[in-house]
XYZ file of C-alpha atoms in Angstrom:
405
model
C 62.688 123.056 88.874
C 65.485 126.017 88.568
C 69.202 125.795 89.118
C 72.271 127.772 88.603
C 75.995 127.864 88.382
C 78.709 130.054 88.928
C 81.107 128.754 85.986
C 81.460 125.810 84.043
C 83.140 122.362 85.134
C 85.002 121.328 81.865
C 88.317 121.556 83.580
C 87.159 119.440 86.547
C 85.710 116.763 84.237
C 88.766 116.537 82.699
C 90.575 115.891 86.017
C 88.276 113.160 86.943
C 88.683 111.463 83.799
C 92.510 111.220 84.618
C 91.663 110.088 88.088
C 89.507 107.251 86.503
C 92.253 106.192 84.041
C 95.161 106.447 86.533
C 95.332 103.069 86.629
C 97.069 102.514 83.276
C 100.337 101.095 83.520
C 101.871 104.845 82.525
C 104.168 103.145 79.801
C 104.025 104.671 76.107
C 104.501 102.454 73.245
C 108.317 102.135 72.410
C 110.194 101.416 69.303
C 112.822 98.517 70.217
C 115.796 99.223 71.758
C 114.306 102.764 72.809
C 115.591 103.943 76.354
C 112.852 104.295 78.904
C 112.150 107.715 80.092
C 114.163 108.644 83.288
C 111.397 109.509 85.435
C 107.953 107.640 85.695
C 104.893 108.135 88.427
C 104.803 104.956 90.043
C 101.360 103.485 90.113
C 98.801 104.950 92.110
C 100.753 107.735 93.436
C 98.939 111.193 94.573
C 101.401 114.095 95.411
C 101.819 114.666 99.385
C 99.972 111.560 100.446
C 101.393 108.076 101.461
C 99.793 104.679 99.995
C 99.448 102.337 102.610
C 98.636 98.306 101.755
C 95.543 98.459 104.206
C 92.574 101.076 104.737
C 93.768 103.507 107.592
C 90.510 104.585 109.262
C 90.376 107.716 111.225
C 87.384 109.154 113.111
C 86.606 112.949 112.913
C 85.239 113.896 116.319
C 83.524 117.079 117.778
C 82.254 118.400 121.121
C 78.930 120.187 120.580
C 79.190 123.098 123.220
C 82.672 124.106 122.812
C 83.514 122.963 119.234
C 86.539 121.050 120.084
C 87.322 119.306 116.808
C 89.862 116.318 116.534
C 90.907 113.605 114.193
C 91.469 110.044 115.824
C 93.891 107.431 113.922
C 92.534 104.057 114.594
C 95.900 102.678 113.705
C 98.197 104.623 115.748
C 95.865 106.171 118.315
C 97.091 109.500 117.657
C 94.567 112.465 118.419
C 95.110 115.443 116.310
C 93.181 118.488 117.086
C 92.114 120.987 114.539
C 90.912 124.599 115.039
C 87.248 124.711 115.993
C 84.994 127.697 114.871
C 81.908 127.269 117.171
C 79.707 124.808 118.569
C 78.985 122.044 116.266
C 75.351 121.092 116.123
C 75.744 118.086 113.294
C 78.439 116.243 111.654
C 78.234 114.771 107.546
C 81.267 113.173 105.794
C 82.101 111.777 102.079
C 84.688 109.090 103.118
C 87.558 111.762 103.499
C 86.200 114.853 104.253
C 83.878 115.904 107.546
C 81.608 118.728 107.130
C 80.413 120.341 110.525
C 78.111 122.161 111.098
C 78.978 124.963 113.206
C 76.904 128.266 114.954
C 80.063 130.188 114.732
C 79.338 133.736 116.346
C 75.410 133.024 116.273
C 75.595 132.306 112.538
C 75.559 129.162 110.688
C 78.578 127.637 108.464
C 80.217 124.703 107.697
C 83.612 123.707 109.031
C 85.300 121.439 106.764
C 88.068 119.006 108.009
C 90.440 116.853 105.962
C 90.366 113.558 108.142
C 93.705 112.509 105.820
C 92.946 108.957 104.709
C 91.122 107.962 101.966
C 90.424 104.983 99.606
C 90.446 104.818 95.339
C 87.923 101.777 94.349
C 88.752 101.126 90.927
C 86.586 97.976 91.024
C 89.030 95.132 90.520
C 91.763 96.622 92.972
C 91.661 99.259 95.749
C 94.231 102.187 96.601
C 94.534 103.075 100.598
C 96.120 106.762 101.524
C 96.790 108.540 104.268
C 97.728 112.187 104.750
C 97.927 114.977 107.243
C 94.795 115.718 109.270
C 93.800 119.254 108.906
C 91.102 121.983 108.981
C 90.392 123.135 105.389
C 88.136 126.411 105.858
C 84.331 127.205 106.247
C 81.505 127.641 104.134
C 78.156 129.301 104.755
C 74.754 127.629 105.442
C 73.280 124.780 107.383
C 74.711 121.602 105.726
C 72.110 118.525 105.514
C 74.659 116.391 103.428
C 77.730 115.638 101.692
C 78.755 113.508 98.664
C 81.327 113.240 96.205
C 82.745 111.731 93.139
C 85.939 111.936 91.949
C 85.360 115.180 90.051
C 82.803 116.787 92.259
C 81.640 117.360 95.832
C 78.481 118.554 96.533
C 77.384 119.714 100.342
C 73.799 120.359 100.516
C 72.002 122.850 102.582
C 68.832 123.352 104.611
C 67.605 126.286 102.417
C 67.259 123.837 99.155
C 70.768 124.678 97.887
C 73.890 122.892 97.176
C 77.593 124.091 96.543
C 79.488 122.303 94.311
C 83.275 121.896 94.958
C 86.161 120.960 92.879
C 87.496 118.072 94.395
C 91.022 118.347 92.855
C 91.302 121.614 94.615
C 89.521 120.209 97.879
C 92.262 117.549 98.264
C 94.881 120.029 98.017
C 93.311 121.989 100.813
C 91.118 124.452 99.020
C 87.508 125.287 98.859
C 87.264 126.047 95.019
C 83.218 126.664 94.205
C 82.387 125.678 91.119
C 78.762 125.808 90.767
C 75.291 126.355 92.824
C 72.416 124.148 92.232
C 68.809 124.848 93.736
C 67.226 121.797 94.401
C 64.505 119.885 96.494
C 67.041 117.526 98.561
C 70.681 116.430 98.762
C 72.390 116.452 95.404
C 74.127 113.305 94.803
C 77.040 113.375 91.928
C 77.123 110.081 90.313
C 78.477 108.690 86.911
C 79.503 112.562 86.102
C 76.174 113.839 86.627
C 73.869 115.155 89.357
C 70.842 113.004 90.763
C 68.420 115.230 92.855
C 64.959 114.748 94.328
C 62.697 116.614 91.826
C 60.481 119.061 93.926
C 57.048 118.516 93.399
C 57.258 115.631 90.812
C 57.961 112.563 92.748
C 61.062 111.874 90.850
C 64.450 111.775 90.805
C 66.232 113.954 88.228
C 69.596 113.765 86.536
C 71.201 117.162 86.029
C 74.599 117.359 83.678
C 77.650 119.107 85.637
C 76.162 123.075 84.794
C 73.003 122.127 86.876
C 71.020 121.586 83.430
C 68.302 119.001 83.550
C 69.483 116.168 81.352
C 66.778 113.267 82.306
C 64.551 112.244 84.670
C 64.579 108.513 86.164
C 61.392 106.938 84.682
C 60.792 104.819 87.784
C 58.792 107.589 90.394
C 59.612 107.945 93.829
C 57.148 109.771 95.609
C 58.294 111.783 98.835
C 61.781 111.140 98.546
C 63.723 110.927 102.134
C 67.365 109.502 102.648
C 69.808 108.402 100.192
C 73.028 106.311 100.207
C 76.001 105.905 97.698
C 76.826 102.007 96.984
C 78.574 100.158 94.104
C 75.547 99.135 92.677
C 73.988 102.763 92.604
C 72.348 105.212 94.500
C 69.432 104.488 96.995
C 66.873 107.129 97.338
C 63.975 106.324 100.107
C 60.598 106.827 98.599
C 57.102 106.961 100.146
C 56.602 103.505 98.464
C 60.077 101.971 99.074
C 63.271 102.585 97.864
C 64.727 103.395 94.336
C 68.139 102.335 93.129
C 69.415 104.420 90.736
C 72.452 103.203 88.178
C 74.013 104.154 84.949
C 75.142 102.552 82.037
C 76.570 103.847 78.856
C 75.303 107.348 79.690
C 71.547 105.495 80.667
C 70.274 106.407 84.014
C 67.698 103.490 85.154
C 65.611 103.052 88.210
C 64.863 99.795 90.362
C 61.989 100.310 92.449
C 62.322 97.965 95.563
C 58.509 98.229 97.282
C 58.274 97.941 101.021
C 56.133 94.921 102.269
C 52.367 95.592 102.730
C 51.249 97.063 105.708
C 54.265 99.773 106.178
C 52.861 103.151 108.149
C 54.166 106.619 107.231
C 55.961 106.280 110.981
C 57.870 103.104 109.953
C 59.152 104.374 106.325
C 62.930 104.551 106.351
C 64.128 108.314 106.634
C 68.027 107.854 106.856
C 70.218 104.988 105.490
C 73.418 103.756 107.059
C 75.777 100.864 105.606
C 79.237 99.764 105.906
C 80.927 101.004 102.912
C 81.549 98.614 100.051
C 78.389 96.727 101.233
C 75.399 95.694 99.616
C 72.940 95.902 102.742
C 71.738 99.213 104.052
C 70.120 99.733 107.768
C 67.462 102.565 108.562
C 65.243 103.045 111.481
C 61.479 101.926 111.363
C 60.134 104.271 113.750
C 59.419 102.851 117.193
C 58.825 99.425 115.533
C 62.480 98.598 114.879
C 64.684 98.757 112.058
C 64.690 97.829 108.085
C 67.625 96.236 106.522
C 67.576 96.601 102.736
C 69.228 93.951 100.751
C 70.276 95.459 97.079
C 71.526 92.184 95.920
C 68.078 90.360 96.160
C 66.256 93.630 96.182
C 64.376 92.956 99.533
C 63.316 94.928 102.726
C 63.460 92.881 105.890
C 61.661 94.175 109.166
C 63.379 93.362 112.711
C 61.047 94.572 115.379
C 63.479 95.604 117.948
C 60.941 98.153 119.521
C 62.932 101.686 119.524
C 66.527 102.260 118.879
C 68.304 105.514 118.714
C 70.666 104.392 116.256
C 71.700 101.405 113.969
C 74.308 100.233 111.380
C 74.517 97.155 109.185
C 77.875 95.073 109.033
C 76.735 93.986 105.561
C 76.314 90.948 103.197
C 73.281 89.648 104.968
C 75.029 89.258 108.271
C 74.595 91.059 111.504
C 72.888 94.409 112.231
C 73.872 96.514 115.305
C 71.509 98.878 117.136
C 72.052 101.280 120.371
C 69.019 101.759 122.514
C 68.416 104.582 124.603
C 69.196 103.112 128.092
C 73.168 103.041 126.619
C 73.014 99.175 125.247
C 74.346 97.959 122.401
C 72.571 95.032 120.619
C 73.389 92.447 117.617
C 70.594 90.985 115.526
C 70.635 88.563 112.503
C 69.860 90.238 109.635
C 68.298 87.176 108.420
C 66.141 85.888 110.691
C 65.776 88.845 113.161
C 67.315 87.102 116.249
C 69.093 89.020 118.874
C 72.455 87.525 119.137
C 74.096 89.418 121.316
C 73.881 92.371 123.832
C 76.012 94.589 126.325
C 75.736 97.642 128.272
C 77.992 100.310 126.501
C 77.610 103.978 127.055
C 78.191 105.415 130.439
C 74.711 107.234 130.902
C 71.181 106.733 129.555
C 70.971 108.796 126.421
C 69.283 112.552 127.652
C 65.861 113.313 125.393
C 67.659 116.774 124.607
C 71.135 115.523 123.964
C 72.708 114.428 120.841
C 72.478 110.841 119.580
C 75.810 108.534 119.260
C 75.973 107.000 116.183
C 77.621 103.107 114.883
C 80.546 103.196 112.348
C 81.314 99.994 111.068
C 84.091 98.953 108.786
C 85.351 95.229 108.153
C 85.969 93.891 111.594
C 85.230 96.729 114.044
C 82.424 98.519 115.034
C 82.852 102.106 116.895
C 80.307 104.007 118.921
C 80.911 107.654 120.232
C 80.284 108.109 124.198
C 80.079 111.764 125.150
C 79.027 111.309 128.567
C 82.634 109.220 129.379
C 84.664 111.399 126.538
C 85.697 108.144 124.820
C 84.873 106.031 121.670
C 84.607 102.522 122.060
C 85.853 99.919 119.581
C 83.674 96.535 119.349
C 84.359 93.613 117.969
C 81.275 92.414 116.342
C 82.551 89.183 115.239
C 83.117 88.209 118.887
C 79.843 88.449 121.040
C 80.306 92.592 120.756
C 83.532 92.365 122.840
C 85.113 95.671 123.858
C 88.534 95.690 121.853
C 89.663 99.185 122.767
C 88.544 102.086 124.314
C 89.922 105.763 123.183
C 90.155 108.673 125.712
C 89.609 112.071 124.008
C 89.764 114.842 126.703
C 86.438 115.931 125.561
C 82.908 114.812 124.679
C 82.526 113.184 121.307
C 78.981 114.017 120.386
C 79.326 114.249 116.835
C 81.219 111.628 114.870
C 82.013 110.389 111.616
C 85.023 107.721 109.902
C 86.762 108.470 107.171
C 89.249 106.153 105.432
C 86.447 104.693 102.796
């Protein structure tokens, strides 16, 4: 496998190290009686942002044909318009930024939007921040995914390349490219390295920040497809199940979670969804139903729902939500597969040639975009799928991703 970069990332790694150690108390050892420094940086301080006591979820939304783009603040219900760059064919998110696949001037590019809300997870505690939502700029290419850590953001493209961006510069509103990696699939920054599917090798390869091969995960992953970043590590979908890659003291290991017997090629999980911070992932299982993947127990569960258009998991072995082509939202018990609630939701059944809505989930609510009605529905999934709020937008929200994670 070949890889190239445009410049070293030593400065980026240094910035990431500062972020990772930023929860020290900020005080130096002093001699007894010595006066404290006149100015100290408050714990968790981020320049240009406001720290909040709770998560600040927002939705980045875009209309397919016109490219109209806006950020919806779910706390204040304010809608902030962002400059469009052309028709939008897809969207990806990394917890704070959205990456919109745009067809401006008949070409292909990525419109990068700062949702202006995010969290910093330090394991034993979390910081929540909010700032102004804004457009950042564009990158050439057709995006297939975006993943990030404290130092580097990787935007992967359909041509098999991935552009690496300096995270600190991105947070300052600048697209500073630090390298390019040629891969067989999406690049996932993790544990100060890059995880990538190794083309033709049925394996996941570990690269250093310069794109050089550092190791190969011993457990195989034939025909890798789909990935998700969790607190337990990075999950890759494989032809024979899932591979959970984790790191300890610089060593990367893989835990294989095989499918139950009798899974057909059409039933394999190809794309994972989950609530940020949870250990339960969901995926479509062809026309048979949906999968849940419990990372805590290392088990798959097949819920035979029949065909679904969208799926997501609340997490912790609880509810799984699905959206069917008739516009109905359903809730299932992920333990025994029982359907526990169902409600008509969308204004119209899904068109065969239209965009497919998504289900975004936080700790108490789910959000479903309804392009035909020009709204987003907020659902209380703990109360029999009660419709809690409806947000009117003035355009069709064909594409949606949540920030504040």
